[in-house]
mmCIF file of C-alpha atoms and ligand atoms in Angstrom:
data_model
loop_
_atom_site.group_PDB
_atom_site.id
_atom_site.type_symbol
_atom_site.label_atom_id
_atom_site.label_comp_id
_atom_site.label_asym_id
_atom_site.label_seq_id
_atom_site.Cartn_x
_atom_site.Cartn_y
_atom_site.Cartn_z
ATOM 1 C CA MET F 1 67.008 94.246 82.486
ATOM 2 C CA ASN F 2 65.441 94.471 85.766
ATOM 3 C CA LYS F 3 67.780 97.287 87.361
ATOM 4 C CA PRO F 4 69.172 100.655 86.032
ATOM 5 C CA LYS F 5 72.048 100.192 84.236
ATOM 6 C CA LEU F 6 74.619 102.867 84.014
ATOM 7 C CA THR F 7 77.305 102.125 81.002
ATOM 8 C CA TYR F 8 80.767 103.983 80.354
ATOM 9 C CA PHE F 9 84.306 103.798 80.364
ATOM 10 C CA ASP F 10 86.056 101.668 82.655
ATOM 11 C CA ALA F 11 87.763 104.594 84.558
ATOM 12 C CA PRO F 12 86.805 107.124 87.703
ATOM 13 C CA VAL F 13 86.252 110.203 85.323
ATOM 14 C CA SER F 14 84.512 112.793 83.576
ATOM 15 C CA ARG F 15 80.409 112.218 82.483
ATOM 16 C CA GLY F 16 80.242 108.978 83.642
ATOM 17 C CA GLU F 17 81.751 109.145 86.807
ATOM 18 C CA GLU F 18 79.636 112.128 88.052
ATOM 19 C CA CYS F 19 76.670 109.944 87.118
ATOM 20 C CA ARG F 20 77.764 107.220 89.081
ATOM 21 C CA LEU F 21 78.281 109.326 91.880
ATOM 22 C CA ALA F 22 74.534 110.669 91.310
ATOM 23 C CA MET F 23 72.985 107.113 91.061
ATOM 24 C CA HIS F 24 74.884 106.235 94.391
ATOM 25 C CA LEU F 25 73.885 109.217 96.220
ATOM 26 C CA ALA F 26 70.050 108.722 95.160
ATOM 27 C CA GLY F 27 70.436 105.542 96.438
ATOM 28 C CA VAL F 28 69.815 103.864 93.236
ATOM 29 C CA ASP F 29 71.012 100.238 93.109
ATOM 30 C CA PHE F 30 72.008 100.049 89.413
ATOM 31 C CA ASP F 31 74.619 97.887 87.152
ATOM 32 C CA ASP F 32 77.853 99.740 86.654
ATOM 33 C CA VAL F 33 79.011 98.522 83.457
ATOM 34 C CA ARG F 34 82.115 99.262 82.769
ATOM 35 C CA ILE F 35 83.399 98.970 79.269
ATOM 36 C CA ASN F 36 87.207 98.799 77.761
ATOM 37 C CA SER F 37 88.279 100.938 74.934
ATOM 38 C CA ALA F 38 88.779 97.992 72.423
ATOM 39 C CA ALA F 39 84.770 97.339 72.990
ATOM 40 C CA TRP F 40 83.979 100.819 72.030
ATOM 41 C CA PRO F 41 84.375 101.112 68.345
ATOM 42 C CA ALA F 42 81.584 98.259 67.859
ATOM 43 C CA MET F 43 79.197 100.033 70.285
ATOM 44 C CA LYS F 44 79.291 103.412 69.470
ATOM 45 C CA GLU F 45 76.520 102.992 66.777
ATOM 46 C CA GLN F 46 74.217 101.251 68.914
ATOM 47 C CA MET F 47 74.350 104.211 71.300
ATOM 48 C CA PRO F 48 71.668 107.077 71.030
ATOM 49 C CA TYR F 49 74.268 109.826 70.338
ATOM 50 C CA GLY F 50 77.373 108.030 69.954
ATOM 51 C CA GLY F 51 78.700 108.461 73.167
ATOM 52 C CA LEU F 52 79.073 107.602 76.720
ATOM 53 C CA PRO F 53 77.675 107.325 79.232
ATOM 54 C CA VAL F 54 74.336 106.191 78.478
ATOM 55 C CA LEU F 55 71.618 104.837 81.132
ATOM 56 C CA GLU F 56 69.097 102.025 80.814
ATOM 57 C CA LEU F 57 65.768 101.888 82.891
ATOM 58 C CA PRO F 58 63.658 99.104 82.858
ATOM 59 C CA GLY F 59 60.840 99.865 80.003
ATOM 60 C CA ARG F 60 62.444 102.769 78.976
ATOM 61 C CA ALA F 61 64.595 103.857 75.574
ATOM 62 C CA PRO F 62 68.527 104.036 76.772
ATOM 63 C CA LEU F 63 69.202 107.677 77.754
ATOM 64 C CA ALA F 64 72.219 109.314 76.565
ATOM 65 C CA HIS F 65 74.132 112.754 77.670
ATOM 66 C CA ALA F 66 75.346 113.160 81.014
ATOM 67 C CA ASN F 67 73.220 116.247 81.868
ATOM 68 C CA ALA F 68 69.890 114.772 80.793
ATOM 69 C CA ILE F 69 71.070 111.940 83.018
ATOM 70 C CA LEU F 70 72.084 113.909 85.979
ATOM 71 C CA VAL F 71 68.858 116.047 85.618
ATOM 72 C CA LEU F 72 66.560 112.810 85.425
ATOM 73 C CA ILE F 73 68.116 110.767 88.516
ATOM 74 C CA GLY F 74 68.361 114.519 90.258
ATOM 75 C CA ARG F 75 64.920 115.433 89.737
ATOM 76 C CA ARG F 76 63.519 111.900 90.499
ATOM 77 C CA TYR F 77 65.856 111.670 94.062
ATOM 78 C CA GLY F 78 66.061 115.072 95.275
ATOM 79 C CA LEU F 79 69.367 116.294 93.565
ATOM 80 C CA HIS F 80 68.249 118.649 92.003
ATOM 81 C CA PRO F 81 66.043 121.780 92.578
ATOM 82 C CA ALA F 82 62.332 121.474 92.351
ATOM 83 C CA ASP F 83 62.239 125.289 91.954
ATOM 84 C CA ASP F 84 62.144 125.614 88.227
ATOM 85 C CA PHE F 85 64.293 128.930 87.946
ATOM 86 C CA GLU F 86 66.819 127.413 90.241
ATOM 87 C CA ALA F 87 66.688 124.030 88.302
ATOM 88 C CA ALA F 88 67.566 126.007 85.358
ATOM 89 C CA ARG F 89 70.477 127.774 86.729
ATOM 90 C CA HIS F 90 71.666 124.678 88.069
ATOM 91 C CA GLU F 91 71.539 123.467 84.318
ATOM 92 C CA GLY F 92 73.417 126.424 83.252
ATOM 93 C CA MET F 93 76.200 125.537 85.286
ATOM 94 C CA MET F 94 76.110 122.210 84.257
ATOM 95 C CA GLN F 95 76.730 123.196 80.629
ATOM 96 C CA HIS F 96 79.592 125.456 81.783
ATOM 97 C CA VAL F 97 81.109 122.414 82.603
ATOM 98 C CA GLU F 98 80.574 120.545 79.511
ATOM 99 C CA ASP F 99 81.705 123.968 78.012
ATOM 100 C CA LEU F 100 85.195 123.486 79.654
ATOM 101 C CA ARG F 101 85.360 119.618 78.390
ATOM 102 C CA ALA F 102 84.501 120.812 74.776
ATOM 103 C CA VAL F 103 87.608 122.907 75.035
ATOM 104 C CA VAL F 104 90.002 120.736 76.779
ATOM 105 C CA GLY F 105 89.069 117.316 75.627
ATOM 106 C CA PRO F 106 90.284 117.609 72.250
ATOM 107 C CA THR F 107 93.616 117.871 73.525
ATOM 108 C CA VAL F 108 93.702 114.790 75.114
ATOM 109 C CA ARG F 109 94.254 113.212 71.269
ATOM 110 C CA MET F 110 96.550 115.630 70.508
ATOM 111 C CA GLY F 111 100.856 115.248 69.815
ATOM 112 C CA GLU F 112 103.060 116.249 72.084
ATOM 113 C CA ALA F 113 103.797 119.604 70.947
ATOM 114 C CA GLU F 114 100.342 120.319 69.660
ATOM 115 C CA LYS F 115 99.354 119.293 72.906
ATOM 116 C CA LYS F 116 101.543 121.606 74.906
ATOM 117 C CA ALA F 117 100.920 124.508 72.566
ATOM 118 C CA ALA F 118 97.432 124.248 72.863
ATOM 119 C CA ARG F 119 97.367 123.600 76.956
ATOM 120 C CA GLU F 120 99.737 126.568 77.462
ATOM 121 C CA ALA F 121 96.949 128.596 75.295
ATOM 122 C CA ILE F 122 94.088 127.315 77.343
ATOM 123 C CA VAL F 123 95.890 128.222 80.759
ATOM 124 C CA ALA F 124 96.597 131.836 79.652
ATOM 125 C CA GLY F 125 93.014 132.245 78.321
ATOM 126 C CA PHE F 126 90.280 130.075 78.806
ATOM 127 C CA LEU F 127 90.564 128.533 81.883
ATOM 128 C CA PRO F 128 91.083 131.630 84.024
ATOM 129 C CA ALA F 129 87.926 133.277 82.162
ATOM 130 C CA TRP F 130 85.980 129.864 83.086
ATOM 131 C CA ALA F 131 87.060 129.731 86.471
ATOM 132 C CA ARG F 132 86.221 133.350 86.835
ATOM 133 C CA TYR F 133 82.511 132.826 85.280
ATOM 134 C CA ALA F 134 82.389 129.585 87.564
ATOM 135 C CA GLU F 135 83.185 131.522 90.680
ATOM 136 C CA LYS F 136 80.702 134.474 90.175
ATOM 137 C CA ASN F 137 77.663 132.105 89.780
ATOM 138 C CA ILE F 138 78.404 130.166 92.702
ATOM 139 C CA VAL F 139 76.339 132.413 95.435
ATOM 140 C CA ASP F 140 76.275 131.264 98.884
ATOM 141 C CA GLY F 141 78.418 127.811 99.462
ATOM 142 C CA PRO F 142 79.989 125.098 100.393
ATOM 143 C CA PHE F 143 77.923 123.814 97.297
ATOM 144 C CA PHE F 144 76.478 125.327 94.136
ATOM 145 C CA GLY F 145 73.209 126.039 95.509
ATOM 146 C CA GLY F 146 73.595 126.548 99.148
ATOM 147 C CA ALA F 147 74.019 124.100 101.942
ATOM 148 C CA LYS F 148 73.003 121.225 100.170
ATOM 149 C CA LEU F 149 74.734 119.030 97.266
ATOM 150 C CA HIS F 150 73.107 118.902 94.109
ATOM 151 C CA ALA F 151 73.946 117.149 91.048
ATOM 152 C CA VAL F 152 75.269 120.016 89.798
ATOM 153 C CA ASP F 153 78.172 119.743 92.293
ATOM 154 C CA LEU F 154 79.071 116.459 91.400
ATOM 155 C CA LYS F 155 79.742 117.711 88.080
ATOM 156 C CA LEU F 156 81.628 120.876 89.226
ATOM 157 C CA TYR F 157 83.828 118.199 91.559
ATOM 158 C CA MET F 158 84.657 116.097 88.562
ATOM 159 C CA ALA F 159 85.448 119.117 86.683
ATOM 160 C CA VAL F 160 88.392 120.495 89.695
ATOM 161 C CA ARG F 161 89.506 117.181 90.644
ATOM 162 C CA TRP F 162 90.685 116.469 86.145
ATOM 163 C CA PHE F 163 93.276 119.209 87.127
ATOM 164 C CA SER F 164 93.968 119.401 90.556
ATOM 165 C CA GLY F 165 95.519 115.691 90.864
ATOM 166 C CA GLY F 166 98.088 117.585 88.575
ATOM 167 C CA LYS F 167 98.102 114.633 86.192
ATOM 168 C CA VAL F 168 97.096 117.195 83.173
ATOM 169 C CA ASP F 169 100.513 117.373 81.589
ATOM 170 C CA HIS F 170 100.915 121.540 80.671
ATOM 171 C CA ILE F 171 97.749 122.697 83.009
ATOM 172 C CA PRO F 172 99.196 123.336 86.791
ATOM 173 C CA ALA F 173 97.160 121.524 89.698
ATOM 174 C CA THR F 174 96.857 124.982 90.865
ATOM 175 C CA ILE F 175 95.042 126.397 88.080
ATOM 176 C CA PHE F 176 91.677 126.901 90.447
ATOM 177 C CA ALA F 177 93.310 127.831 93.668
ATOM 178 C CA GLY F 178 92.288 131.648 92.959
ATOM 179 C CA CYS F 179 88.750 130.735 93.282
ATOM 180 C CA PRO F 180 87.864 130.201 96.896
ATOM 181 C CA ARG F 181 83.767 129.487 96.291
ATOM 182 C CA LEU F 182 84.954 126.842 93.498
ATOM 183 C CA MET F 183 87.152 125.105 95.625
ATOM 184 C CA ALA F 184 84.872 125.280 98.344
ATOM 185 C CA VAL F 185 82.485 123.299 96.377
ATOM 186 C CA HIS F 186 84.917 120.695 95.299
ATOM 187 C CA ASP F 187 86.293 119.809 98.915
ATOM 188 C CA ALA F 188 82.101 120.314 100.249
ATOM 189 C CA VAL F 189 82.048 117.417 97.335
ATOM 190 C CA ARG F 190 85.110 115.494 98.111
ATOM 191 C CA ASP F 191 84.166 115.297 102.114
ATOM 192 C CA HIS F 192 80.217 114.670 101.465
ATOM 193 C CA THR F 193 79.382 111.377 103.225
ATOM 194 C CA GLY F 194 77.688 109.471 100.242
ATOM 195 C CA VAL F 195 80.718 110.522 97.873
ATOM 196 C CA LYS F 196 83.395 109.293 100.656
ATOM 197 C CA SER F 197 81.393 106.058 100.813
ATOM 198 C CA TRP F 198 81.492 105.400 96.890
ATOM 199 C CA TYR F 199 85.193 105.388 97.034
ATOM 200 C CA ALA F 200 85.288 103.095 99.850
ATOM 201 C CA ARG F 201 83.399 100.642 98.230
ATOM 202 C CA ALA F 202 84.533 101.240 94.480
ATOM 203 C CA ALA F 203 88.179 100.694 96.271
HETATM 204 N N1 GSH O 20 77.399 115.258 75.034
HETATM 205 C C1 GSH O 20 77.600 114.333 75.571
HETATM 206 C C2 GSH O 20 79.044 113.539 75.527
HETATM 207 C C3 GSH O 20 79.631 112.273 75.524
HETATM 208 C C4 GSH O 20 81.149 111.796 74.976
HETATM 209 O O1 GSH O 20 81.174 112.481 74.100
HETATM 210 N N2 GSH O 20 81.132 111.048 76.227
HETATM 211 C C5 GSH O 20 82.851 110.496 75.359
HETATM 212 C C6 GSH O 20 83.232 110.097 76.529
HETATM 213 S S1 GSH O 20 83.326 111.092 77.938
HETATM 214 C C7 GSH O 20 82.707 109.274 74.611
HETATM 215 O O2 GSH O 20 82.106 108.635 74.600
HETATM 216 N N3 GSH O 20 83.802 109.490 74.060
HETATM 217 C C8 GSH O 20 83.869 108.273 72.786
HETATM 218 C C9 GSH O 20 83.458 108.926 71.437
HETATM 219 O O3 GSH O 20 82.992 109.778 71.361
HETATM 220 O O4 GSH O 20 83.871 107.838 70.705
HETATM 221 C C10 GSH O 20 77.485 113.700 76.990
HETATM 222 O O5 GSH O 20 77.160 114.966 77.677
HETATM 223 O O6 GSH O 20 77.683 112.803 77.812
#
């Protein structure tokens, strides 16, 4: 292996896509390995923590957990704050997105009736509270840390985009419409030149 390799499922979503975007915005030439779900069971035990994404760098052990990957890439390529307190503040918001995935993610595998009940409860309680906490921690805008895009913004973008496309049954596309700062992060990432060039390239 002579160039970085990022492995994730074959879908432009979630933890894998935020890491792909970070690698692209960092200007890193990487192998974008996309596996299908049929190949996954045989691979799972070989992964550091049994999940994807996994980043492999020449001469290093495979690195797992999306936030660890984002922080490493961010530190190396200017997508994570140099100031340690501001970096920790960004990592707090990254964890907030993981908290969201931990609640909504399991509903994906539920049967229809259970899924509907679980998501309606999430829409009534967890998601508005999650959004309120996200909103109050975004200070200046348009990005989380102000004028410059960082890795945390890619993560917030993936979280908002998950629902705003209107394709998650029982969760309204407008669930975050009352959160102007959160939506501003989403829109600023969506409209960022580097992000647009990733989707132009992948199309
Ligand atoms: N904490 C890990 C979670 C990894 C994870 O659960 N990834 C999902 C895809 S987003 C996965 O690998 N699912 C398949 C499985 O767990 O077998 C991270 O932040 O990357």
